[in-house]
Amino acid sequence: SGTDEHGLKIQQAAAAAGTSPAELCERVSGLFRQALTQAGVAYTDFTRTSEPRHQRAVRHFWGALRDGGVLYKGAYEGWYCTPEESFLPESQLAEHTDAQGRPCKVSLETGHEVHWTKEENYMFRLSAFRDPLQNWLRDNPRAIFPDPFYQCVLRWLDEDLPDLSVSRERSRLQWGIPVPSDPTQTIYVWVDALVNYLSVVGYPESHGTWWPAVHHVVGKDILKFHALYWPALLLAAGLEPPERILVHSHWTVRGQKMSKSLGNVVDPSVCVGQYGVDGFRYFLLRQGVPERDCDYYDEKVVKLVNSELADALGGLLNRSTAPSINPSNTYPCFSEPCFPKVLDSREAKGTGRACAEDYELVAAVASLSAKVDSYFQSFQIYKALECIAQCVRQTNGFFQRHRPWKLDRRDAAEQLWLDTILHVTLECLRVYGTLLQPVVPHMADKLLSRLAVGPGERGLSGLIFLARYDGKPCPFEGRRLGPDTGILFNRLGKLETTKKRKQEAQVPDKQL
């Protein structure tokens, strides 16, 4: 992860704040690092485009473009959007009036005002790369995912592909990397920023260890830069495009795009305080569908998190480990006569005490880790969590169906069945805790610790579910459970949303 720190908007923001661009970037970059830490997001490297290692990589990359004969100097004019740091065609503009009532043009996508700009810049022969880009995409149909974005890039390649401005006049833009051997020009911020994918893996010397087997994760608003311009620049510099570009859509708020002017921007640090790190992460990953915008509002978070984390998962753990039902505080034994193995759940009738629905549960959980792994690999985390939530519901149904609290422990046969119910339930919970670790790390750790699953027993590769059902030994059977550290996930009350609704009620209607 990291921060892109050059460009005209940074230069202007620093001037408006009465500070230097370097000081502004130091402060804002620190806020990004703080936000990632607060959200429980780990990273192997935090790169900043103002770092010497990155600037060196950019200069080398520019040299590769120059030596490849794909750069030329020419006059360039068009509508420039400073916040987006890009020139926009007429098709992406709309007529508007500014704060003083004067007519102006704005970006259709963001609403930011644009200004007509004419400069002498270095140009990149993007038009020469239509065929190479089309060949790359045809040979790699999953290079851009989800598919709607892949199709979008193919359509762009069928349209005009004008050459691309890759520098700005130094007199206008000082906060950036100078063009090597031409101090009158500054390397265009997007070219500079994109090269950070190379600089962070050791370009130009040691990047081959990683490149091109990399996956970029980008927002849909910067798709053209990552899926059109960047692969073309890489090909021009003698490098392969990245293996995959994973694209995500945006969050709206009650059906509207987040906007400072509307006053509906959601502050993630406030959300972490309201819902906890795990609650907020779970909601975003459970509800975030990459190929389309998703809607956010507080009541939706509370309802989902309470239902799936506090009630379904937390309630199941609490009920199956309660002293009244598991007084020995151990991982109970599994009875094969109670739950005999069958090849077809329909054969279960009349054998043991398990019913057809119980065998359906076992089959669903047995296949769950492979499904979750596949969905994670294909960037469909929401589908993985959907499968887990469905299995949690099935496990609750299993527990409720057999009412273990009604069984008489004094009867040996009843005790065997009670232990088997608990064993199956805890095995299911162990699988869910293991699979949920990347999404809700703190809660998953609490769950697995309660089940006495050691640090070395929490990996995906060695995850075996209900070994005793297959006649194999279970390392957890008979093990003493871990300490009870309280409720797995506290239910969220109405207070969190009521406060916000009161605040919203005080905002003038025209801003809502």
Short mmCIF file of C-alpha atoms in Angstrom, two decimals:
data_model
loop_
_atom_site.label_atom_id
_atom_site.label_comp_id
_atom_site.label_asym_id
_atom_site.label_seq_id
_atom_site.Cartn_x
_atom_site.Cartn_y
_atom_site.Cartn_z
CA SER A 1 0.00 0.00 0.00
CA GLY A 2 1.08 3.62 0.01
CA THR A 3 0.39 7.17 -1.11
CA ASP A 4 0.69 8.94 -4.48
CA GLU A 5 2.06 12.32 -3.47
CA HIS A 6 2.87 14.41 -6.54
CA GLY A 7 0.68 16.58 -8.73
CA LEU A 8 -0.95 19.96 -9.13
CA LYS A 9 -3.76 19.37 -6.63
CA ILE A 10 -1.19 18.58 -3.89
CA GLN A 11 0.77 21.68 -4.84
CA GLN A 12 -2.38 23.83 -4.69
CA ALA A 13 -3.66 22.25 -1.44
CA ALA A 14 -0.32 22.90 0.26
CA ALA A 15 -0.31 26.52 -0.87
CA ALA A 16 -3.87 26.99 0.40
CA ALA A 17 -2.88 25.48 3.77
CA GLY A 18 0.20 27.70 4.02
CA THR A 19 2.62 24.78 4.11
CA SER A 20 5.00 23.00 1.73
CA PRO A 21 3.90 20.04 -0.41
CA ALA A 22 6.43 17.82 1.39
CA GLU A 23 5.05 18.74 4.83
CA LEU A 24 1.45 18.23 3.67
CA CYS A 25 2.29 14.79 2.24
CA GLU A 26 4.12 13.76 5.40
CA ARG A 27 1.03 14.57 7.46
CA VAL A 28 -1.55 13.02 5.10
CA SER A 29 0.54 9.92 4.47
CA GLY A 30 0.67 9.44 8.24
CA LEU A 31 -3.14 9.64 8.38
CA PHE A 32 -3.42 6.86 5.78
CA ARG A 33 -1.03 4.65 7.74
CA GLN A 34 -3.02 5.38 10.90
CA ALA A 35 -6.31 4.47 9.17
CA LEU A 36 -4.90 1.15 7.93
CA THR A 37 -3.66 0.30 11.41
CA GLN A 38 -7.01 1.24 12.94
CA ALA A 39 -8.81 -1.00 10.42
CA GLY A 40 -6.52 -3.95 11.18
CA VAL A 41 -5.02 -3.90 7.67
CA ALA A 42 -1.46 -5.21 7.45
CA TYR A 43 0.94 -4.46 4.60
CA THR A 44 4.42 -5.66 3.64
CA ASP A 45 5.48 -2.23 2.36
CA PHE A 46 4.10 1.30 2.53
CA THR A 47 5.52 3.13 -0.47
CA ARG A 48 5.47 6.89 -0.99
CA THR A 49 6.03 8.36 -4.44
CA SER A 50 8.18 11.11 -2.93
CA GLU A 51 10.75 8.53 -1.79
CA PRO A 52 14.19 8.45 -3.50
CA ARG A 53 13.80 4.74 -4.46
CA HIS A 54 10.61 5.54 -6.32
CA GLN A 55 11.97 8.63 -8.07
CA ARG A 56 14.94 6.59 -9.26
CA ALA A 57 12.60 3.93 -10.67
CA VAL A 58 10.50 6.58 -12.46
CA ARG A 59 13.55 8.13 -14.09
CA HIS A 60 14.68 4.70 -15.29
CA PHE A 61 11.19 3.90 -16.61
CA TRP A 62 11.08 7.22 -18.48
CA GLY A 63 14.44 6.35 -20.03
CA ALA A 64 13.05 3.01 -21.23
CA LEU A 65 10.11 4.82 -22.89
CA ARG A 66 12.42 7.36 -24.50
CA ASP A 67 14.80 4.67 -25.76
CA GLY A 68 11.83 2.76 -27.19
CA GLY A 69 10.96 5.72 -29.41
CA VAL A 70 7.41 6.09 -28.06
CA LEU A 71 7.77 9.67 -26.74
CA TYR A 72 7.65 12.88 -28.73
CA LYS A 73 7.17 16.55 -27.87
CA GLY A 74 4.01 18.24 -29.09
CA ALA A 75 1.40 20.87 -28.28
CA TYR A 76 -1.52 19.60 -26.24
CA GLU A 77 -4.73 21.32 -25.30
CA GLY A 78 -7.93 20.23 -23.65
CA TRP A 79 -10.14 20.38 -20.58
CA TYR A 80 -8.04 19.62 -17.51
CA CYS A 81 -9.47 18.50 -14.16
CA THR A 82 -7.01 19.25 -11.37
CA PRO A 83 -8.63 17.05 -8.65
CA GLU A 84 -8.58 14.09 -11.05
CA GLU A 85 -5.19 15.11 -12.51
CA SER A 86 -6.38 14.30 -16.02
CA PHE A 87 -7.54 15.75 -19.33
CA LEU A 88 -11.19 14.90 -20.07
CA PRO A 89 -12.92 14.63 -23.48
CA GLU A 90 -16.09 16.59 -24.21
CA SER A 91 -18.13 13.39 -23.85
CA GLN A 92 -17.22 13.26 -20.15
CA LEU A 93 -18.21 16.88 -19.41
CA ALA A 94 -21.42 18.68 -18.45
CA GLU A 95 -22.49 22.32 -18.42
CA HIS A 96 -22.79 23.82 -14.94
CA THR A 97 -22.70 27.13 -13.06
CA ASP A 98 -20.05 27.94 -10.45
CA ALA A 99 -20.58 29.50 -7.00
CA GLN A 100 -20.72 32.97 -8.57
CA GLY A 101 -23.38 31.90 -11.08
CA ARG A 102 -20.99 31.88 -14.05
CA PRO A 103 -21.26 29.09 -16.65
CA CYS A 104 -18.55 26.44 -16.44
CA LYS A 105 -17.83 22.85 -17.40
CA VAL A 106 -17.56 20.00 -14.90
CA SER A 107 -16.63 16.33 -14.96
CA LEU A 108 -19.69 14.09 -15.40
CA GLU A 109 -18.12 11.47 -13.15
CA THR A 110 -17.11 13.64 -10.19
CA GLY A 111 -18.68 17.09 -10.66
CA HIS A 112 -15.25 18.76 -10.40
CA GLU A 113 -14.75 21.88 -12.50
CA VAL A 114 -12.43 21.66 -15.51
CA HIS A 115 -10.32 24.37 -17.16
CA TRP A 116 -9.11 24.72 -20.74
CA THR A 117 -5.36 24.14 -20.75
CA LYS A 118 -2.83 24.45 -23.58
CA GLU A 119 0.74 23.26 -23.11
CA GLU A 120 3.76 21.85 -24.86
CA ASN A 121 4.20 18.38 -23.37
CA TYR A 122 5.84 15.08 -24.04
CA MET A 123 3.35 12.77 -25.70
CA PHE A 124 3.15 8.96 -25.55
CA ARG A 125 2.20 7.09 -28.74
CA LEU A 126 -0.77 5.32 -27.16
CA SER A 127 -2.35 4.95 -30.61
CA ALA A 128 0.41 2.50 -31.58
CA PHE A 129 -0.64 0.04 -28.87
CA ARG A 130 -4.23 -0.75 -29.86
CA ASP A 131 -3.35 -4.13 -31.40
CA PRO A 132 -0.93 -5.22 -28.63
CA LEU A 133 -3.53 -4.32 -25.98
CA GLN A 134 -6.34 -6.13 -27.80
CA ASN A 135 -4.13 -9.21 -28.22
CA TRP A 136 -3.23 -9.12 -24.51
CA LEU A 137 -6.88 -9.03 -23.48
CA ARG A 138 -8.00 -11.69 -25.96
CA ASP A 139 -5.25 -14.01 -24.72
CA ASN A 140 -6.07 -13.26 -21.06
CA PRO A 141 -9.86 -13.00 -20.67
CA ARG A 142 -9.53 -12.84 -16.88
CA ALA A 143 -6.83 -10.15 -16.91
CA ILE A 144 -9.46 -7.61 -15.85
CA PHE A 145 -12.11 -8.78 -13.40
CA PRO A 146 -15.11 -8.65 -12.91
CA ASP A 147 -16.14 -9.17 -16.52
CA PRO A 148 -18.18 -5.92 -16.99
CA PHE A 149 -14.96 -3.94 -16.57
CA TYR A 150 -13.12 -6.25 -18.98
CA GLN A 151 -15.83 -5.60 -21.57
CA CYS A 152 -15.61 -1.86 -20.89
CA VAL A 153 -11.88 -1.82 -21.71
CA LEU A 154 -12.48 -3.78 -24.92
CA ARG A 155 -15.01 -1.12 -25.96
CA TRP A 156 -12.49 1.65 -25.26
CA LEU A 157 -10.05 -0.09 -27.57
CA ASP A 158 -12.59 0.06 -30.37
CA GLU A 159 -12.89 3.85 -29.98
CA ASP A 160 -10.41 6.60 -30.83
CA LEU A 161 -7.15 6.09 -28.95
CA PRO A 162 -5.48 9.54 -28.95
CA ASP A 163 -1.88 9.88 -27.89
CA LEU A 164 -1.41 10.62 -24.22
CA SER A 165 0.19 13.63 -22.56
CA VAL A 166 2.84 12.30 -20.15
CA SER A 167 4.38 15.53 -18.84
CA ARG A 168 3.37 19.00 -17.64
CA GLU A 169 5.20 22.31 -17.97
CA ARG A 170 7.52 22.75 -15.00
CA SER A 171 6.43 26.39 -14.71
CA ARG A 172 2.91 25.15 -13.82
CA LEU A 173 3.89 22.07 -11.84
CA GLN A 174 6.99 22.06 -9.65
CA TRP A 175 5.82 19.35 -7.22
CA GLY A 176 6.78 16.29 -9.20
CA ILE A 177 9.70 14.45 -10.77
CA PRO A 178 11.51 16.45 -13.50
CA VAL A 179 11.79 14.85 -16.93
CA PRO A 180 15.34 13.50 -17.23
CA SER A 181 17.45 15.78 -19.47
CA ASP A 182 14.61 18.34 -19.78
CA PRO A 183 14.20 20.51 -16.65
CA THR A 184 11.37 22.50 -18.30
CA GLN A 185 8.99 19.52 -17.91
CA THR A 186 7.60 17.52 -14.98
CA ILE A 187 6.60 13.87 -15.41
CA TYR A 188 2.81 13.61 -15.44
CA VAL A 189 1.55 12.51 -12.02
CA TRP A 190 -0.26 9.41 -13.32
CA VAL A 191 2.82 8.02 -15.06
CA ASP A 192 4.80 8.71 -11.89
CA ALA A 193 2.14 7.12 -9.64
CA LEU A 194 1.68 3.97 -11.74
CA VAL A 195 5.40 3.18 -11.64
CA ASN A 196 5.08 2.69 -7.87
CA TYR A 197 3.84 -0.85 -8.67
CA LEU A 198 7.33 -1.48 -10.06
CA SER A 199 9.40 0.53 -7.59
CA VAL A 200 7.95 -1.33 -4.61
CA VAL A 201 9.16 -4.68 -6.03
CA GLY A 202 12.69 -3.46 -6.73
CA TYR A 203 12.58 -2.04 -10.29
CA PRO A 204 14.82 -1.81 -12.24
CA GLU A 205 17.07 -4.51 -10.71
CA SER A 206 15.11 -7.09 -8.72
CA HIS A 207 11.49 -6.69 -9.87
CA GLY A 208 11.66 -9.95 -11.88
CA THR A 209 11.04 -11.95 -8.69
CA TRP A 210 7.48 -10.59 -8.68
CA TRP A 211 6.74 -9.11 -12.07
CA PRO A 212 4.45 -9.76 -13.92
CA ALA A 213 2.78 -12.18 -11.44
CA VAL A 214 1.06 -9.34 -9.59
CA HIS A 215 -2.55 -8.39 -8.96
CA HIS A 216 -3.63 -4.76 -8.77
CA VAL A 217 -6.77 -3.83 -6.80
CA VAL A 218 -8.25 -0.58 -8.09
CA GLY A 219 -11.43 1.46 -7.99
CA LYS A 220 -13.60 1.62 -11.11
CA ASP A 221 -13.00 5.38 -11.44
CA ILE A 222 -9.33 4.80 -12.30
CA LEU A 223 -9.90 1.83 -14.61
CA LYS A 224 -8.74 3.60 -17.78
CA PHE A 225 -5.40 4.53 -16.21
CA HIS A 226 -4.77 1.00 -14.94
CA ALA A 227 -6.24 -1.13 -17.72
CA LEU A 228 -5.42 0.98 -20.80
CA TYR A 229 -2.61 3.46 -20.18
CA TRP A 230 -0.56 1.40 -17.72
CA PRO A 231 -0.40 -1.85 -19.77
CA ALA A 232 0.51 0.22 -22.85
CA LEU A 233 3.29 2.02 -20.97
CA LEU A 234 4.60 -1.32 -19.67
CA LEU A 235 4.64 -2.87 -23.13
CA ALA A 236 6.42 0.23 -24.45
CA ALA A 237 9.06 -0.13 -21.71
CA GLY A 238 9.64 -3.80 -22.57
CA LEU A 239 7.63 -5.25 -19.67
CA GLU A 240 4.54 -7.48 -19.45
CA PRO A 241 1.22 -6.12 -18.13
CA PRO A 242 0.24 -7.26 -14.61
CA GLU A 243 -1.28 -10.72 -14.36
CA ARG A 244 -4.64 -9.42 -13.12
CA ILE A 245 -6.39 -6.12 -12.48
CA LEU A 246 -9.16 -6.55 -9.90
CA VAL A 247 -11.69 -3.73 -10.02
CA HIS A 248 -14.19 -2.68 -7.37
CA SER A 249 -17.16 -0.36 -7.50
CA HIS A 250 -18.12 2.38 -5.03
CA TRP A 251 -20.22 2.79 -1.91
CA THR A 252 -23.21 5.07 -2.13
CA VAL A 253 -25.05 6.44 0.92
CA ARG A 254 -28.81 5.94 0.84
CA GLY A 255 -28.62 5.77 -2.96
CA GLN A 256 -26.49 8.90 -3.39
CA LYS A 257 -22.82 9.23 -4.25
CA MET A 258 -20.66 10.33 -1.31
CA SER A 259 -19.92 14.03 -1.62
CA LYS A 260 -18.50 16.68 0.69
CA SER A 261 -20.99 19.18 -0.70
CA LEU A 262 -23.89 16.87 0.22
CA GLY A 263 -22.41 16.26 3.65
CA ASN A 264 -22.93 12.50 3.38
CA VAL A 265 -19.31 11.32 3.52
CA VAL A 266 -18.87 8.33 5.83
CA ASP A 267 -15.86 8.55 8.15
CA PRO A 268 -14.37 5.04 8.53
CA SER A 269 -12.75 5.90 11.87
CA VAL A 270 -16.19 6.81 13.28
CA CYS A 271 -17.60 3.53 11.95
CA VAL A 272 -14.81 1.52 13.57
CA GLY A 273 -15.68 3.24 16.85
CA GLN A 274 -19.39 2.42 16.45
CA TYR A 275 -19.26 -1.13 15.13
CA GLY A 276 -15.79 -2.30 16.12
CA VAL A 277 -13.03 -3.20 13.67
CA ASP A 278 -14.46 -6.66 13.02
CA GLY A 279 -18.05 -5.49 12.68
CA PHE A 280 -17.18 -2.81 10.14
CA ARG A 281 -14.83 -5.07 8.16
CA TYR A 282 -17.43 -7.83 8.07
CA PHE A 283 -20.14 -5.52 6.76
CA LEU A 284 -17.97 -4.04 3.99
CA LEU A 285 -16.70 -7.42 2.81
CA ARG A 286 -20.07 -9.18 3.19
CA GLN A 287 -22.01 -6.50 1.31
CA GLY A 288 -19.36 -5.19 -1.09
CA VAL A 289 -20.02 -6.56 -4.59
CA PRO A 290 -17.12 -5.56 -6.89
CA GLU A 291 -19.10 -5.23 -10.13
CA ARG A 292 -21.75 -2.79 -8.88
CA ASP A 293 -22.12 0.10 -6.46
CA CYS A 294 -23.41 -0.90 -3.03
CA ASP A 295 -25.48 1.19 -0.67
CA TYR A 296 -24.43 2.07 2.86
CA TYR A 297 -26.51 3.23 5.79
CA ASP A 298 -26.13 2.68 9.52
CA GLU A 299 -29.30 0.66 10.10
CA LYS A 300 -28.15 -1.80 7.45
CA VAL A 301 -24.83 -2.35 9.25
CA VAL A 302 -26.52 -2.86 12.62
CA LYS A 303 -29.07 -5.33 11.24
CA LEU A 304 -26.51 -7.46 9.36
CA VAL A 305 -23.82 -7.52 12.04
CA ASN A 306 -26.31 -8.29 14.82
CA SER A 307 -27.96 -11.03 12.82
CA GLU A 308 -24.89 -12.85 11.50
CA LEU A 309 -22.12 -12.17 14.02
CA ALA A 310 -23.81 -11.53 17.37
CA ASP A 311 -26.86 -13.79 17.08
CA ALA A 312 -26.09 -16.59 14.62
CA LEU A 313 -22.36 -17.15 15.23
CA GLY A 314 -21.95 -15.74 18.74
CA GLY A 315 -25.17 -17.32 19.95
CA LEU A 316 -24.16 -20.72 18.59
CA LEU A 317 -20.80 -20.61 20.38
CA ASN A 318 -22.43 -19.46 23.61
CA ARG A 319 -25.10 -22.18 23.56
CA SER A 320 -22.76 -25.04 22.67
CA THR A 321 -20.13 -24.17 25.31
CA ALA A 322 -22.48 -23.12 28.14
CA PRO A 323 -21.67 -24.85 31.49
CA SER A 324 -25.26 -26.12 31.70
CA ILE A 325 -24.89 -28.10 28.49
CA ASN A 326 -21.16 -28.84 28.58
CA PRO A 327 -20.28 -29.00 32.31
CA SER A 328 -16.94 -30.75 31.68
CA ASN A 329 -15.83 -27.78 29.52
CA THR A 330 -14.27 -30.16 26.98
CA TYR A 331 -14.42 -30.91 23.26
CA PRO A 332 -16.86 -33.87 23.53
CA CYS A 333 -16.42 -37.23 21.82
CA PHE A 334 -18.17 -38.25 18.62
CA SER A 335 -20.27 -41.43 18.55
CA GLU A 336 -20.22 -43.22 15.21
CA PRO A 337 -23.29 -45.37 16.07
CA CYS A 338 -25.24 -42.16 16.70
CA PHE A 339 -24.05 -40.56 13.47
CA PRO A 340 -23.01 -43.41 11.14
CA LYS A 341 -21.34 -42.60 7.85
CA VAL A 342 -23.58 -43.02 4.80
CA LEU A 343 -22.90 -42.48 1.11
CA ASP A 344 -26.29 -40.91 0.54
CA SER A 345 -28.21 -38.90 3.13
CA ARG A 346 -31.41 -40.66 2.06
CA GLU A 347 -29.94 -43.88 3.47
CA ALA A 348 -29.84 -42.31 6.93
CA LYS A 349 -33.42 -43.25 7.76
CA GLY A 350 -33.55 -45.78 10.55
CA THR A 351 -29.81 -45.72 11.29
CA GLY A 352 -28.36 -43.82 14.23
CA ARG A 353 -29.99 -40.65 15.45
CA ALA A 354 -28.93 -38.27 12.70
CA CYS A 355 -31.51 -37.26 10.10
CA ALA A 356 -31.19 -36.33 6.41
CA GLU A 357 -30.80 -32.61 7.21
CA ASP A 358 -27.86 -33.41 9.50
CA TYR A 359 -26.07 -35.18 6.68
CA GLU A 360 -26.75 -32.20 4.41
CA LEU A 361 -25.09 -29.97 7.01
CA VAL A 362 -22.02 -32.24 7.21
CA ALA A 363 -21.72 -32.28 3.41
CA ALA A 364 -22.06 -28.48 3.21
CA VAL A 365 -19.39 -27.81 5.85
CA ALA A 366 -17.06 -30.47 4.41
CA SER A 367 -17.03 -28.64 1.06
CA LEU A 368 -16.98 -25.14 2.59
CA SER A 369 -13.23 -24.52 2.83
CA ALA A 370 -12.69 -25.35 -0.87
CA LYS A 371 -15.57 -23.03 -1.85
CA VAL A 372 -14.29 -20.18 0.32
CA ASP A 373 -10.76 -20.60 -1.02
CA SER A 374 -12.06 -20.49 -4.61
CA TYR A 375 -14.13 -17.37 -3.98
CA PHE A 376 -11.23 -15.62 -2.26
CA GLN A 377 -8.95 -16.47 -5.19
CA SER A 378 -11.50 -15.00 -7.60
CA PHE A 379 -11.94 -11.76 -5.58
CA GLN A 380 -15.54 -12.63 -4.64
CA ILE A 381 -15.21 -12.33 -0.89
CA TYR A 382 -18.90 -11.52 -0.49
CA LYS A 383 -19.79 -14.93 -1.96
CA ALA A 384 -17.40 -16.69 0.42
CA LEU A 385 -19.06 -14.97 3.39
CA GLU A 386 -22.50 -15.78 2.01
CA CYS A 387 -21.58 -19.49 2.01
CA ILE A 388 -20.24 -19.30 5.58
CA ALA A 389 -23.36 -17.47 6.79
CA GLN A 390 -25.57 -20.11 5.18
CA CYS A 391 -23.67 -22.92 6.93
CA VAL A 392 -23.89 -21.07 10.26
CA ARG A 393 -27.67 -20.93 9.81
CA GLN A 394 -27.73 -24.66 9.05
CA THR A 395 -25.68 -25.40 12.18
CA ASN A 396 -28.06 -23.38 14.32
CA GLY A 397 -30.89 -25.38 12.77
CA PHE A 398 -29.08 -28.63 13.65
CA PHE A 399 -28.58 -27.54 17.26
CA GLN A 400 -32.15 -26.33 17.64
CA ARG A 401 -33.60 -29.41 15.94
CA HIS A 402 -32.05 -31.88 18.40
CA ARG A 403 -32.50 -29.79 21.58
CA PRO A 404 -29.46 -31.10 23.45
CA TRP A 405 -30.60 -29.27 26.60
CA LYS A 406 -33.55 -31.68 26.75
CA LEU A 407 -31.39 -34.84 26.77
CA ASP A 408 -30.93 -36.79 30.00
CA ARG A 409 -27.23 -37.15 30.88
CA ARG A 410 -28.00 -39.98 33.29
CA ASP A 411 -28.94 -42.15 30.31
CA ALA A 412 -25.71 -43.44 28.67
CA ALA A 413 -27.24 -43.49 25.18
CA GLU A 414 -28.56 -39.95 25.60
CA GLN A 415 -25.13 -38.79 26.81
CA LEU A 416 -23.47 -40.24 23.68
CA TRP A 417 -25.93 -38.40 21.45
CA LEU A 418 -25.54 -35.16 23.44
CA ASP A 419 -21.75 -35.36 23.08
CA THR A 420 -22.09 -36.05 19.37
CA ILE A 421 -24.34 -33.02 18.85
CA LEU A 422 -21.82 -30.82 20.65
CA HIS A 423 -18.87 -32.37 18.81
CA VAL A 424 -20.45 -31.70 15.40
CA THR A 425 -21.39 -28.15 16.44
CA LEU A 426 -17.89 -27.33 17.73
CA GLU A 427 -16.32 -28.82 14.61
CA CYS A 428 -18.52 -26.54 12.49
CA LEU A 429 -17.56 -23.54 14.63
CA ARG A 430 -13.87 -24.43 14.29
CA VAL A 431 -14.18 -24.40 10.50
CA TYR A 432 -16.03 -21.05 10.53
CA GLY A 433 -13.46 -19.50 12.88
CA THR A 434 -10.61 -20.67 10.65
CA LEU A 435 -12.18 -19.39 7.45
CA LEU A 436 -13.18 -16.03 8.95
CA GLN A 437 -9.67 -15.11 10.12
CA PRO A 438 -8.87 -12.78 7.17
CA VAL A 439 -12.19 -10.95 7.57
CA VAL A 440 -12.75 -10.66 11.34
CA PRO A 441 -9.30 -11.44 12.81
CA HIS A 442 -10.02 -10.49 16.43
CA MET A 443 -13.33 -12.30 16.63
CA ALA A 444 -11.96 -15.39 14.86
CA ASP A 445 -9.06 -15.53 17.30
CA LYS A 446 -11.48 -15.29 20.23
CA LEU A 447 -13.63 -18.08 18.78
CA LEU A 448 -10.71 -20.42 18.05
CA SER A 449 -9.12 -19.74 21.43
CA ARG A 450 -12.40 -20.67 23.14
CA LEU A 451 -12.32 -23.97 21.22
CA ALA A 452 -8.68 -24.52 22.30
CA VAL A 453 -7.44 -24.45 18.69
CA GLY A 454 -3.72 -23.68 18.90
CA PRO A 455 -1.84 -21.17 16.70
CA GLY A 456 -0.41 -23.98 14.58
CA GLU A 457 -3.85 -25.52 13.99
CA ARG A 458 -5.48 -22.53 12.26
CA GLY A 459 -4.26 -22.89 8.68
CA LEU A 460 -6.41 -23.55 5.65
CA SER A 461 -4.21 -26.28 4.16
CA GLY A 462 -4.51 -28.60 7.16
CA LEU A 463 -8.19 -27.93 7.84
CA ILE A 464 -9.95 -31.30 8.31
CA PHE A 465 -13.60 -31.26 9.29
CA LEU A 466 -15.24 -34.00 11.39
CA ALA A 467 -12.44 -36.56 11.06
CA ARG A 468 -14.28 -39.02 13.31
CA TYR A 469 -17.16 -39.20 10.83
CA ASP A 470 -14.64 -40.77 8.44
CA GLY A 471 -13.30 -43.07 11.16
CA LYS A 472 -10.10 -41.06 11.68
CA PRO A 473 -8.79 -39.67 14.98
CA CYS A 474 -9.72 -36.11 15.89
CA PRO A 475 -6.92 -34.23 17.73
CA PHE A 476 -9.47 -32.01 19.50
CA GLU A 477 -11.64 -34.77 20.95
CA GLY A 478 -11.48 -34.79 24.73
CA ARG A 479 -9.40 -31.59 24.81
CA ARG A 480 -10.25 -29.05 27.49
CA LEU A 481 -11.83 -25.92 26.02
CA GLY A 482 -10.12 -22.57 26.30
CA PRO A 483 -11.15 -19.92 28.81
CA ASP A 484 -14.52 -18.22 28.46
CA THR A 485 -13.64 -14.58 27.73
CA GLY A 486 -17.22 -13.41 27.35
CA ILE A 487 -19.63 -12.75 24.51
CA LEU A 488 -18.10 -13.33 21.08
CA PHE A 489 -19.59 -10.18 19.56
CA ASN A 490 -21.72 -7.69 21.47
CA ARG A 491 -24.99 -6.79 19.81
CA LEU A 492 -25.14 -3.25 18.50
CA GLY A 493 -27.90 -1.16 20.00
CA LYS A 494 -30.03 1.54 18.39
CA LEU A 495 -28.00 4.31 20.00
CA GLU A 496 -25.40 4.29 17.24
CA THR A 497 -27.93 5.01 14.51
CA THR A 498 -30.24 7.27 16.52
CA LYS A 499 -27.45 9.78 17.12
CA LYS A 500 -26.64 9.91 13.44
CA ARG A 501 -30.27 10.33 12.41
CA LYS A 502 -30.59 13.28 14.79
CA GLN A 503 -27.50 14.84 13.22
CA GLU A 504 -28.91 14.26 9.74
CA ALA A 505 -32.21 15.84 10.74
CA GLN A 506 -30.36 19.09 11.47
CA VAL A 507 -28.84 19.27 7.95
CA PRO A 508 -30.80 21.54 5.56
CA ASP A 509 -32.97 19.60 3.10
CA LYS A 510 -31.09 20.89 0.06
CA GLN A 511 -27.94 19.17 1.35
CA LEU A 512 -29.59 15.78 1.87
#
